[in-house]
XYZ file of C-alpha atoms in Angstrom:
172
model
C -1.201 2.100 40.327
C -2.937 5.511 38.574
C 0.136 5.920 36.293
C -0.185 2.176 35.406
C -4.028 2.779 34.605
C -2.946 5.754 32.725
C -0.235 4.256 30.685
C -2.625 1.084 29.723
C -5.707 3.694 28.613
C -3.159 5.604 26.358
C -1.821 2.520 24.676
C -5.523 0.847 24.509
C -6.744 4.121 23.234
C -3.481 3.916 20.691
C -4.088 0.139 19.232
C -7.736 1.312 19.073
C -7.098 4.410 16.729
C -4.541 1.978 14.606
C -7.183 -0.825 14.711
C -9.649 1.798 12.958
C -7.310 3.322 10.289
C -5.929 0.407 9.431
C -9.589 -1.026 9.043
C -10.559 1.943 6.962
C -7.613 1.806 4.672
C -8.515 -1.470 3.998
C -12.129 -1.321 3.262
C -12.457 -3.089 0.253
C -10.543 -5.987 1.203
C -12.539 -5.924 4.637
C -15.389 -5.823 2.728
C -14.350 -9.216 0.614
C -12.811 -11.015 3.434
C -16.965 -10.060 5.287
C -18.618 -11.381 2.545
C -17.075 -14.314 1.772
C -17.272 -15.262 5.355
C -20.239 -14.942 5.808
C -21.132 -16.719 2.972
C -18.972 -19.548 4.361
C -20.863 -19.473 7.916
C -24.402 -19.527 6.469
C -22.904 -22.254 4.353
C -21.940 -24.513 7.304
C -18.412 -23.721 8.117
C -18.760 -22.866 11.237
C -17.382 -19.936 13.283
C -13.838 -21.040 12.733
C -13.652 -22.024 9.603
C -15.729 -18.945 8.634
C -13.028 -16.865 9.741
C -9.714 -18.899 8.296
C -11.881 -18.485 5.017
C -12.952 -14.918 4.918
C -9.051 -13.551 6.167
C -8.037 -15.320 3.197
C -10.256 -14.282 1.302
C -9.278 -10.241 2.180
C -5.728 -11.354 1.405
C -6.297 -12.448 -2.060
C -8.357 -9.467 -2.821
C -5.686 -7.529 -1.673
C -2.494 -9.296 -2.892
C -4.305 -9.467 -6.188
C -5.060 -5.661 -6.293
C -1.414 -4.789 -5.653
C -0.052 -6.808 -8.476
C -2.756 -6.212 -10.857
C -1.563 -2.102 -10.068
C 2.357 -3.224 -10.275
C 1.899 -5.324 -13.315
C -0.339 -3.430 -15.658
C 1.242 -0.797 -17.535
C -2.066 1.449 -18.670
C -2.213 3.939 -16.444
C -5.961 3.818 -17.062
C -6.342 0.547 -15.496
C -4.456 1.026 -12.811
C -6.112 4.439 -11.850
C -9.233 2.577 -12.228
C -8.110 -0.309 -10.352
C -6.270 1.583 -7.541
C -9.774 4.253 -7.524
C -11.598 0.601 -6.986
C -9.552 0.532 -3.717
C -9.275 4.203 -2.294
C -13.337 5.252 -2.678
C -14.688 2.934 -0.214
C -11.453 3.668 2.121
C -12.703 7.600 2.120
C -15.882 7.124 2.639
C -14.888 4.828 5.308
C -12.908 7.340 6.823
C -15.386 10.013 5.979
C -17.414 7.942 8.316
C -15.117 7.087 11.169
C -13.760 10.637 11.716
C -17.194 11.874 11.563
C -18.378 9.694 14.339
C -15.291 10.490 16.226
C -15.574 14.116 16.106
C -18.924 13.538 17.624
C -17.342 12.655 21.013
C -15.267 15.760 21.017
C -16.201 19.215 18.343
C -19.626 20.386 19.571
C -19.613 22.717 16.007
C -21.254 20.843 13.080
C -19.279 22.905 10.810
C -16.116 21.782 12.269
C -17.377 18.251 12.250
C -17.644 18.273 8.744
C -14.574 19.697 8.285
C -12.360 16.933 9.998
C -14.505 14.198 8.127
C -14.018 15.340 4.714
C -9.821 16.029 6.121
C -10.278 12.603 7.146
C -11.735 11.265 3.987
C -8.512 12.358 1.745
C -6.328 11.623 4.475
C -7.585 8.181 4.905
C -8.194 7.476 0.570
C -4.822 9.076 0.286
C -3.218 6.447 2.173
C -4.905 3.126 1.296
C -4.105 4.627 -2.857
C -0.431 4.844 -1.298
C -0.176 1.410 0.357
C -1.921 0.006 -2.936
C 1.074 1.738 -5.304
C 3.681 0.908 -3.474
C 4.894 -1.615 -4.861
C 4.097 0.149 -8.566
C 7.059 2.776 -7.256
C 9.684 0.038 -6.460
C 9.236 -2.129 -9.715
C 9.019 -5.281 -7.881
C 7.563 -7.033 -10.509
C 9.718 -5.295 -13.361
C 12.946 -6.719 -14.753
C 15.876 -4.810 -13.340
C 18.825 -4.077 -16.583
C 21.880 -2.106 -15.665
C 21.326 1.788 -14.991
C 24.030 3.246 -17.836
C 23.193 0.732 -20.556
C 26.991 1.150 -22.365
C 26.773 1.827 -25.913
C 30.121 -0.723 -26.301
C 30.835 -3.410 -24.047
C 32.666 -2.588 -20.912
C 35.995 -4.540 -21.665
C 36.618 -3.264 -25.222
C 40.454 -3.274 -24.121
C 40.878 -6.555 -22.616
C 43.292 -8.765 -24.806
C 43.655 -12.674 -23.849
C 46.577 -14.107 -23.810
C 49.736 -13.447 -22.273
C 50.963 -10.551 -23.937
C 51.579 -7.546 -21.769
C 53.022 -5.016 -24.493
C 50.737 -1.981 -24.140
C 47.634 -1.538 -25.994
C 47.445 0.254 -29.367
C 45.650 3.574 -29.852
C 43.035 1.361 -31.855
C 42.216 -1.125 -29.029
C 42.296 2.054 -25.983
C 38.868 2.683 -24.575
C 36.769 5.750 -26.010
């Protein structure tokens, strides 16, 4: 029964940690699906409908970020846009490994340390997770990777005749 206890703290301890990064890297949506929610409750919407409203809210915010970043092509813009996204994600990790470091460095020094290591760690991802799709070109045409300068079947004859090719009609 103590390894069970054991195994169930490590794993609740686990989804915890995940449940904060992934919070953190996604502060600005959090921060629009929050708003908007609670917007909708003091509107009337009630607890429920509060919640269906502000999650979809954070997913529009989000969806839209990544393919305003994939579909631009200023690299202005989409510095600007994916900078929009990764500031409040450091300083949200600034602040969560801060106040975790609390429980367990008793050096101040060290304590700042982690934060700010935190900070890029935590920016650093949510500017990753906004470009990815930017690195795939998923919303860029895909055109064949040699681009020929003659078309591939230069040689090919119709018809029936199978005498061999001239030196004219051979491929380069």
């Amino acid at each position: 029964m103590l390894a069970f206890g054991l195994v169930l703290n490590t794993l609740g301890i686990g989804l915890f940690c995940w449940a904060i990064f992934a919070l953190a890297v996604h502060a600005l949506p959090f921060l629009v699906a929050l708003s908007i929610g609670t917007t909708a409750l003091q509107g009337g919407a009630g607890v429920a409908g509060a919640l269906l409203i502000g999650t979809a809210g954070g997913a529009v915010a989000l969806v839209f970020g990544q393919a305003a970043v994939a579909s631009t092509r200023s690299l202005t813009l989409r510095f600007a846009i994916a900078s929009a996204f990764a500031v409040p994600a450091a300083v949200a990790g600034y602040h969560v490994v801060s106040a975790l470091s609390q429980i367990g460095v008793p050096s101040p020094a060290w304590r700042e340390v982690f934060a700010c290591l935190g900070a890029l760690y935590i920016g650093g991802a949510s500017w990753v997770r906004l470009t990815a799709f930017t690195e795939s070109g998923v919303f860029e045409q895909a055109g064949p990777v040699g681009r020929p300068s003659q078309p591939i079947l230069t040689g090919a004859r119709c018809g029936h005749d199978r005498s061999p090719p001239s030196s004219s009609n051979r491929l380069a």
